Short mmCIF file of C-alpha atoms in Angstrom, two decimals:
data_model
loop_
_atom_site.label_atom_id
_atom_site.label_comp_id
_atom_site.label_asym_id
_atom_site.label_seq_id
_atom_site.Cartn_x
_atom_site.Cartn_y
_atom_site.Cartn_z
CA MET A 1 -13.81 61.77 21.90
CA SER A 2 -11.05 59.41 22.93
CA GLU A 3 -10.77 57.94 19.45
CA ILE A 4 -9.70 61.18 17.89
CA PRO A 5 -5.97 60.74 17.19
CA CYS A 6 -3.72 62.98 19.16
CA CYS A 7 -2.13 65.67 17.00
CA SER A 8 0.43 67.25 19.20
CA GLY A 9 3.57 68.51 17.49
CA GLU A 10 5.47 65.72 19.15
CA SER A 11 3.56 62.86 17.50
CA ARG A 12 3.44 64.57 14.12
CA LYS A 13 7.21 64.76 14.14
CA GLN A 14 7.38 61.06 15.01
CA SER A 15 5.18 60.09 12.04
CA ASP A 16 7.23 62.24 9.64
CA HIS A 17 10.24 60.47 10.79
CA GLU A 18 8.58 57.03 10.21
CA SER A 19 7.44 58.07 6.76
CA GLN A 20 10.96 58.61 5.51
CA PRO A 21 12.34 55.65 3.61
CA ARG A 22 14.49 53.27 5.53
CA TYR A 23 17.74 53.79 3.56
CA TRP A 24 17.44 57.58 4.02
CA ARG A 25 17.14 57.31 7.79
CA ARG A 26 20.06 54.92 7.85
CA GLY A 27 22.45 57.45 6.50
CA GLY A 28 21.44 57.78 2.85
CA TRP A 29 20.97 61.53 3.38
CA LEU A 30 24.75 61.80 3.69
CA LEU A 31 25.10 61.04 0.00
CA VAL A 32 23.18 64.15 -0.77
CA ALA A 33 24.35 66.28 2.06
CA LEU A 34 28.14 65.81 1.65
CA PRO A 35 28.45 66.85 -2.02
CA LEU A 36 26.16 69.81 -1.36
CA TRP A 37 28.42 70.82 1.55
CA PHE A 38 31.48 70.85 -0.70
CA LEU A 39 29.70 72.76 -3.38
CA VAL A 40 28.51 75.57 -1.15
CA TYR A 41 31.85 75.71 0.74
CA HIS A 42 33.66 76.21 -2.55
CA PHE A 43 31.56 79.33 -3.37
CA LEU A 44 31.64 81.12 0.01
CA GLU A 45 34.41 83.60 -0.73
CA PRO A 46 33.04 84.99 -4.00
CA PHE A 47 29.66 85.13 -2.30
CA ALA A 48 31.00 87.21 0.64
CA GLN A 49 32.69 89.57 -1.79
CA TRP A 50 29.49 89.90 -3.81
CA ILE A 51 27.47 90.67 -0.62
CA THR A 52 30.07 93.35 0.39
CA ALA A 53 30.44 94.91 -2.97
CA SER A 54 26.90 94.66 -4.46
CA ILE A 55 24.62 94.78 -1.37
CA PHE A 56 26.56 96.95 1.07
CA LYS A 57 28.16 98.94 -1.77
CA LEU A 58 31.50 98.95 -0.05
CA ASP A 59 34.98 99.02 -1.52
CA LEU A 60 36.62 95.64 -0.88
CA LYS A 61 39.91 97.29 -0.14
CA SER A 62 38.60 99.70 2.42
CA HIS A 63 38.85 99.00 6.26
CA LEU A 64 35.09 98.50 6.55
CA GLY A 65 34.91 96.46 3.37
CA ALA A 66 37.65 94.15 4.50
CA SER A 67 35.94 93.68 7.95
CA VAL A 68 32.58 92.98 6.32
CA THR A 69 33.90 90.57 3.83
CA PHE A 70 35.83 88.70 6.51
CA PHE A 71 32.64 88.47 8.57
CA PHE A 72 30.45 87.15 5.79
CA PHE A 73 33.09 84.80 4.55
CA ASP A 74 34.13 83.42 7.96
CA THR A 75 30.66 82.92 9.55
CA PRO A 76 29.33 80.42 7.12
CA LYS A 77 32.75 78.92 6.58
CA VAL A 78 33.46 78.28 10.27
CA LEU A 79 29.90 77.09 10.93
CA MET A 80 30.12 74.65 7.98
CA LEU A 81 33.51 73.37 8.94
CA LEU A 82 32.39 72.97 12.55
CA THR A 83 29.31 71.07 11.53
CA LEU A 84 31.24 68.56 9.33
CA VAL A 85 34.06 68.19 11.86
CA VAL A 86 31.81 67.64 14.85
CA LEU A 87 29.83 65.00 12.76
CA VAL A 88 33.07 63.08 12.01
CA VAL A 89 34.60 63.39 15.37
CA THR A 90 31.46 62.48 17.37
CA TYR A 91 30.95 59.52 15.08
CA LEU A 92 34.57 58.33 15.74
CA GLN A 93 34.21 59.02 19.43
CA THR A 94 31.42 56.37 19.71
CA PHE A 95 34.27 53.84 19.52
CA VAL A 96 36.38 55.22 22.38
CA SER A 97 34.91 55.47 25.84
CA PRO A 98 36.64 56.72 29.01
CA GLU A 99 36.39 53.13 30.31
CA ARG A 100 38.53 51.88 27.43
CA THR A 101 41.02 54.67 27.88
CA ARG A 102 41.27 53.87 31.68
CA ALA A 103 41.84 50.14 30.93
CA ILE A 104 44.70 51.09 28.62
CA LEU A 105 46.33 53.50 31.15
CA ALA A 106 45.79 51.49 34.36
CA LYS A 107 49.11 50.46 36.05
CA ARG A 108 51.12 52.14 33.32
CA ALA A 109 53.67 54.07 35.27
CA GLY A 110 56.58 55.98 33.80
CA ALA A 111 57.06 58.22 30.79
CA TRP A 112 55.29 55.82 28.42
CA GLY A 113 52.07 56.21 30.48
CA ASN A 114 52.32 59.96 30.26
CA LEU A 115 52.78 59.89 26.48
CA LEU A 116 50.01 57.46 25.97
CA ALA A 117 47.67 59.46 28.14
CA SER A 118 48.56 62.71 26.29
CA LEU A 119 47.80 61.02 23.01
CA LEU A 120 44.58 59.44 24.13
CA GLY A 121 43.50 62.82 25.47
CA ILE A 122 43.38 64.11 21.87
CA ILE A 123 40.56 61.89 20.69
CA THR A 124 38.43 61.09 23.90
CA PRO A 125 35.38 63.17 24.42
CA PHE A 126 35.74 65.34 27.52
CA CYS A 127 33.28 67.68 29.27
CA SER A 128 34.70 69.73 32.12
CA CYS A 129 31.83 68.66 34.35
CA SER A 130 33.08 65.05 33.95
CA ALA A 131 36.49 66.03 35.30
CA VAL A 132 35.92 64.99 38.85
CA PRO A 133 34.30 61.57 38.47
CA LEU A 134 36.81 60.79 35.74
CA PHE A 135 39.75 61.83 37.94
CA ILE A 136 38.48 59.59 40.84
CA GLY A 137 37.74 56.70 38.61
CA PHE A 138 41.18 56.88 37.05
CA VAL A 139 43.11 57.22 40.31
CA LYS A 140 41.09 54.53 42.07
CA MET A 141 41.66 52.03 39.40
CA GLY A 142 45.41 52.33 39.57
CA VAL A 143 46.16 54.86 36.84
CA PRO A 144 49.12 56.84 38.31
CA LEU A 145 48.52 60.42 39.47
CA GLY A 146 50.97 61.87 36.95
CA VAL A 147 49.43 59.86 34.03
CA THR A 148 45.94 60.99 35.10
CA PHE A 149 47.19 64.56 34.91
CA SER A 150 48.66 64.08 31.46
CA TYR A 151 45.21 62.98 30.34
CA LEU A 152 43.43 65.84 32.21
CA VAL A 153 45.67 68.43 30.59
CA SER A 154 45.61 66.88 27.13
CA ALA A 155 41.82 66.25 26.89
CA PRO A 156 40.80 69.94 26.95
CA THR A 157 44.01 71.42 25.50
CA VAL A 158 44.27 69.32 22.41
CA ASN A 159 40.69 69.57 21.31
CA GLU A 160 39.91 67.28 18.60
CA VAL A 161 37.34 69.68 16.94
CA ALA A 162 39.91 72.47 16.99
CA LEU A 163 42.54 70.18 15.54
CA LEU A 164 40.45 69.31 12.51
CA MET A 165 39.30 72.96 12.06
CA LEU A 166 42.91 74.11 12.11
CA PHE A 167 43.59 71.58 9.43
CA GLY A 168 40.60 72.89 7.34
CA MET A 169 41.56 76.57 7.87
CA PHE A 170 45.34 76.55 7.80
CA GLY A 171 46.49 73.21 6.52
CA TRP A 172 48.20 70.25 8.02
CA LYS A 173 51.43 71.93 9.22
CA ILE A 174 49.71 74.21 11.75
CA ALA A 175 47.36 71.45 12.80
CA LEU A 176 50.27 69.09 13.43
CA LEU A 177 52.10 71.83 15.22
CA TYR A 178 49.10 72.40 17.55
CA ALA A 179 48.78 68.66 18.33
CA ILE A 180 52.53 68.26 19.04
CA THR A 181 52.52 71.31 21.20
CA GLY A 182 49.52 70.21 23.29
CA VAL A 183 50.75 66.68 23.69
CA THR A 184 54.22 67.99 24.69
CA ILE A 185 52.74 70.26 27.30
CA SER A 186 50.52 67.48 28.70
CA PHE A 187 53.38 64.99 28.67
CA PHE A 188 55.66 67.19 30.72
CA ALA A 189 52.93 68.52 33.05
CA GLY A 190 51.98 64.95 34.03
CA LEU A 191 55.60 63.82 34.27
CA VAL A 192 56.50 66.63 36.63
CA ILE A 193 53.35 66.09 38.78
CA GLY A 194 54.14 62.36 38.92
CA LYS A 195 57.74 62.97 39.94
CA LEU A 196 56.71 65.38 42.77
CA GLY A 197 54.79 62.48 44.40
CA MET A 198 51.74 64.57 45.39
CA GLU A 199 49.35 61.77 46.24
CA SER A 200 49.07 63.33 49.73
CA SER A 201 47.57 66.44 48.14
CA LEU A 202 44.33 64.76 47.18
CA GLU A 203 41.34 65.62 49.38
CA PRO A 204 41.05 62.89 51.95
CA TRP A 205 37.47 61.90 50.95
CA VAL A 206 38.80 60.76 47.55
CA LEU A 207 41.08 58.21 49.22
CA GLU A 208 38.33 57.03 51.58
CA ILE A 209 35.71 56.24 48.94
CA THR A 210 34.77 52.63 48.69
CA TYR A 211 34.88 51.97 45.03
CA ASN A 212 32.42 49.47 43.66
CA PRO A 213 32.40 49.91 39.92
CA GLU A 214 29.49 48.38 38.20
CA SER A 215 29.94 46.87 34.77
CA VAL A 216 28.22 48.99 32.19
CA GLU A 217 26.65 47.09 29.55
CA GLU A 218 26.64 49.23 26.47
CA ALA A 219 24.36 48.08 23.77
CA LYS A 220 25.88 47.09 20.49
CA GLN A 221 25.61 50.08 18.09
CA SER A 222 25.01 49.93 14.37
CA PHE A 223 26.20 52.51 11.84
CA SER A 224 22.95 54.33 11.96
CA ASP A 225 22.86 54.29 15.81
CA ARG A 226 26.38 55.86 15.76
CA LEU A 227 25.29 58.35 13.13
CA ASP A 228 22.31 59.30 15.23
CA VAL A 229 24.71 60.00 18.10
CA ALA A 230 26.86 62.13 15.75
CA VAL A 231 23.90 64.17 14.52
CA GLN A 232 22.83 64.76 18.17
CA GLY A 233 26.42 65.79 18.87
CA VAL A 234 26.31 68.42 16.07
CA ARG A 235 23.08 69.78 17.47
CA ASP A 236 24.56 69.97 20.95
CA ILE A 237 27.91 71.36 20.20
CA VAL A 238 27.17 73.73 17.29
CA GLY A 239 24.09 74.90 19.32
CA LYS A 240 26.34 75.73 22.22
CA VAL A 241 29.39 77.25 20.70
CA TRP A 242 27.89 79.50 18.03
CA PRO A 243 27.76 82.59 20.29
CA TYR A 244 31.44 82.10 21.04
CA MET A 245 32.08 81.70 17.42
CA LEU A 246 30.23 84.78 16.37
CA ALA A 247 32.05 86.82 18.99
CA GLY A 248 35.37 85.38 17.77
CA ILE A 249 34.52 86.13 14.09
CA ALA A 250 33.50 89.72 14.97
CA ALA A 251 36.74 90.25 16.84
CA GLY A 252 38.63 88.62 13.97
CA ALA A 253 36.89 90.87 11.49
CA LEU A 254 37.86 94.02 13.46
CA ILE A 255 41.48 92.97 13.62
CA HIS A 256 41.42 92.01 9.92
CA GLY A 257 39.97 95.39 8.85
CA TYR A 258 41.32 97.97 11.30
CA ILE A 259 44.49 96.87 13.09
CA PRO A 260 47.45 97.99 10.89
CA GLU A 261 49.95 95.30 10.12
CA SER A 262 52.88 97.41 11.24
CA LEU A 263 51.40 97.88 14.72
CA LEU A 264 50.62 94.19 15.14
CA VAL A 265 54.03 93.07 14.03
CA LYS A 266 55.56 95.58 16.50
CA VAL A 267 53.48 94.18 19.37
CA MET A 268 52.92 90.54 18.50
CA GLY A 269 55.76 89.95 16.10
CA LYS A 270 58.66 87.49 16.48
CA GLY A 271 61.23 89.95 17.71
CA VAL A 272 59.31 90.93 20.85
CA TRP A 273 60.15 88.65 23.79
CA TRP A 274 57.59 89.92 26.24
CA ASN A 275 54.61 89.23 24.06
CA VAL A 276 54.47 85.49 24.94
CA PRO A 277 54.09 86.02 28.72
CA LEU A 278 51.66 88.88 28.04
CA ALA A 279 49.58 86.67 25.82
CA VAL A 280 49.53 83.92 28.45
CA LEU A 281 48.66 86.38 31.24
CA ILE A 282 45.74 87.73 29.20
CA GLY A 283 44.62 84.29 28.06
CA LEU A 284 44.64 82.40 31.35
CA PRO A 285 41.50 83.98 33.01
CA LEU A 286 39.65 84.18 29.68
CA TYR A 287 37.72 81.14 28.69
CA SER A 288 36.39 80.40 25.29
CA ASN A 289 35.61 77.33 23.36
CA ALA A 290 38.36 76.38 20.94
CA ALA A 291 35.96 76.96 18.04
CA GLY A 292 35.62 80.57 19.08
CA MET A 293 39.31 81.13 19.18
CA LEU A 294 40.04 80.12 15.62
CA PRO A 295 38.75 83.20 13.76
CA ILE A 296 40.90 85.36 16.11
CA VAL A 297 43.97 83.14 15.48
CA GLN A 298 43.30 83.38 11.77
CA ALA A 299 43.11 87.15 11.71
CA LEU A 300 46.16 87.49 13.96
CA ILE A 301 48.35 85.21 11.90
CA GLY A 302 47.16 86.90 8.72
CA LYS A 303 48.43 90.22 10.06
CA GLY A 304 51.86 88.94 10.79
CA ALA A 305 51.66 88.03 14.51
CA ALA A 306 54.25 85.43 15.52
CA LEU A 307 52.94 81.89 15.56
CA GLY A 308 54.36 81.07 18.94
CA THR A 309 52.67 84.01 20.54
CA VAL A 310 49.34 83.23 18.93
CA LEU A 311 49.50 79.50 19.88
CA ALA A 312 50.42 80.43 23.44
CA PHE A 313 47.42 82.73 23.61
CA MET A 314 45.13 80.15 22.28
CA MET A 315 46.36 77.38 24.54
CA ALA A 316 46.11 79.66 27.60
CA VAL A 317 42.48 80.41 26.79
CA ILE A 318 41.30 76.95 26.17
CA SER A 319 43.41 74.76 28.38
CA LEU A 320 43.03 76.23 31.84
CA SER A 321 39.57 77.49 32.49
CA PRO A 322 38.40 78.95 35.88
CA PRO A 323 35.30 76.65 35.80
CA GLU A 324 37.35 73.53 35.49
CA THR A 325 39.83 74.64 38.09
CA ILE A 326 37.02 75.32 40.57
CA ILE A 327 35.54 71.96 39.94
CA LEU A 328 38.89 70.16 40.41
CA ARG A 329 39.31 72.04 43.77
CA LYS A 330 36.73 69.54 45.09
CA VAL A 331 39.23 66.69 44.80
CA LEU A 332 42.67 68.43 44.88
CA ARG A 333 44.13 70.47 47.68
CA PRO A 334 45.21 74.01 46.79
CA ARG A 335 48.84 72.95 46.68
CA LEU A 336 48.21 70.52 43.88
CA ILE A 337 45.91 72.98 42.09
CA GLY A 338 48.75 75.45 42.25
CA VAL A 339 51.28 72.98 40.83
CA PHE A 340 48.77 72.00 38.12
CA VAL A 341 48.15 75.55 36.94
CA GLY A 342 51.82 76.50 37.32
CA VAL A 343 53.19 73.59 35.34
CA VAL A 344 50.75 74.00 32.51
CA THR A 345 51.46 77.80 32.40
CA ILE A 346 55.23 77.17 32.25
CA GLY A 347 54.64 74.59 29.49
CA ILE A 348 52.73 77.05 27.47
CA LEU A 349 55.40 79.74 27.90
CA VAL A 350 58.12 77.41 26.84
CA VAL A 351 56.22 76.36 23.71
CA GLY A 352 55.55 80.02 22.80
CA PHE A 353 59.22 80.99 23.17
CA LEU A 354 60.38 77.83 21.34
CA PHE A 355 58.17 78.33 18.32
CA ASN A 356 59.05 81.98 18.08
CA ALA A 357 62.75 80.96 18.19
CA ILE A 358 62.72 78.21 15.64
CA LEU A 359 60.08 79.10 13.11
CA MET B 1 11.35 51.11 38.56
CA LEU B 2 14.00 53.39 39.92
CA ILE B 3 15.74 55.66 37.41
CA GLU B 4 18.89 57.46 38.64
CA VAL B 5 20.26 60.36 36.69
CA PHE B 6 23.89 61.20 37.58
CA GLY B 7 25.40 64.59 36.84
CA PRO B 8 26.84 67.61 38.63
CA GLY B 9 24.28 69.98 37.13
CA CYS B 10 25.63 70.93 33.71
CA MET B 11 23.35 71.49 30.73
CA LYS B 12 23.72 67.90 29.50
CA CYS B 13 22.79 66.46 32.91
CA GLN B 14 19.67 68.62 33.08
CA THR B 15 18.64 67.51 29.63
CA MET B 16 19.17 63.86 30.57
CA GLU B 17 16.99 64.30 33.67
CA LYS B 18 14.27 65.99 31.51
CA HIS B 19 14.31 63.11 28.97
CA ALA B 20 14.04 60.58 31.75
CA LYS B 21 10.96 62.36 33.15
CA GLU B 22 9.50 62.48 29.62
CA ALA B 23 10.09 58.79 29.20
CA VAL B 24 8.33 57.95 32.47
CA GLU B 25 5.39 60.10 31.46
CA LYS B 26 5.20 58.35 28.06
CA SER B 27 5.35 54.91 29.65
CA GLY B 28 2.52 55.74 31.90
CA GLY B 29 3.96 53.51 34.65
CA ASP B 30 4.85 54.31 38.14
CA HIS B 31 8.63 55.03 38.00
CA GLN B 32 10.74 57.28 40.12
CA VAL B 33 13.36 59.59 38.70
CA VAL B 34 16.16 60.61 41.13
CA LYS B 35 18.86 63.13 40.35
CA ILE B 36 22.27 62.43 41.96
CA SER B 37 24.77 65.23 41.86
CA ASP B 38 27.13 64.21 44.72
CA TYR B 39 30.53 63.47 43.32
CA ALA B 40 31.39 60.92 46.02
CA ALA B 41 28.12 58.99 45.25
CA MET B 42 28.87 59.09 41.51
CA ALA B 43 32.46 58.11 41.92
CA SER B 44 31.77 55.19 44.26
CA ARG B 45 29.40 53.72 41.67
CA GLY B 46 32.27 53.81 39.12
CA ILE B 47 30.85 56.49 36.86
CA LEU B 48 33.55 58.09 34.71
CA SER B 49 31.70 60.49 32.55
CA THR B 50 28.53 62.37 32.99
CA PRO B 51 25.71 62.43 32.34
CA ALA B 52 24.95 58.83 33.25
CA LEU B 53 21.65 56.95 33.86
CA ALA B 54 21.00 53.88 35.85
CA LEU B 55 17.87 51.73 35.86
CA ASP B 56 17.10 49.72 38.98
CA GLY B 57 20.76 50.16 40.08
CA GLN B 58 22.33 49.17 36.85
CA ILE B 59 24.20 51.79 34.79
CA LYS B 60 22.84 51.91 31.28
CA PHE B 61 24.09 55.15 29.78
CA GLN B 62 27.25 57.03 30.43
CA GLY B 63 28.85 60.11 28.90
CA ARG B 64 26.11 61.09 26.64
CA VAL B 65 22.54 62.35 26.62
CA ALA B 66 20.16 59.53 25.87
CA SER B 67 16.86 60.51 24.09
CA SER B 68 13.57 59.97 25.84
CA ASP B 69 12.73 57.21 23.39
CA GLU B 70 15.89 55.37 24.20
CA ILE B 71 15.09 55.64 27.95
CA LEU B 72 11.49 54.55 27.20
CA ALA B 73 12.73 51.46 25.41
CA LEU B 74 14.88 50.57 28.43
CA ILE B 75 11.90 50.96 30.80
CA LYS B 76 9.72 48.73 28.64
CA GLY B 77 12.70 46.39 28.62
#
């Protein structure tokens, strides 16, 4: 009996994998997948219109027809963009680790440190459950508190996936605007916190930790190793954010089809000063992944909402999240948490007003 | 061998722990998997991003979920 080869699903998968040619496993599949991606992406809009008109028998100009087309166009579009973007970003991120970032930022006091931290926050991978170990590791190795905060604000606010998706959906101007906005907020938030000298507002245990960092020996990674990490990243991230995205697209579709432009301009247009604080107020307690926000942003801007208001709303939703704030409470005293939330909120408000005034 | 998995308890950290246990099972050896979710313990070991995994006290992975095959390769050394 024991000679019978085991045939569980696991081992079959393994042998399938082994039977693929070597060049295919090493990334050769990209040569097929990428052109196919662009081909399909190109035909999404006519396909969505065809579904709406021929299968659902709806008038494309009706409210329902517009909503349905938006949904069938945006769902595959955003999913495909997300997949490609996450693949590229995760691949690039295998080159930047938090250790490297910390080495760059250590002992760098002053505004340069804040700027550098804000810029590095764009590309470095960041998961809110890493916030605490990262925070302690930075502060303990001599990264100034203000510089650490610039990084802590920038990392979730200027999300590298959202940045590239904005580029894909709206072009480089809006993407650049988003990056500059996020970096500016992070820069000033860290600068203010650094100037206030709030080192005493850390929880005492943070200062008492004996810090014995071990050297981490990361194995050398080849192209296909990094690609494997990237494919895993696509599985993880796309697998995690798709419910947020579908919800976002559905909300976007409703806005697109049913909310009249005149009403939206009256409430969210440029001329209305109070819509920025209102957008921030509504956005702060909400938490969504950046990818889920984009379809809503797209629908709002398409209907004539002011860019400053929409950006302020998006930043408020993705930058300050209740889960992250609760996690940070473990290392920060309430006073510092208050300053952190306050400074970021003010930054978002200023940016909203500024964009509405100058654009 | 002692395998330590560091993580506050998010999805990724749980996956890492599961992969470590799978790797131990595949190796057939007598290895121990310990989950460490205390921030102070993590921080004092110098861990910057979670999930992380240490083998016999030496940190091997950090900031990403390693597959069970990767962990198995480490165990076999």
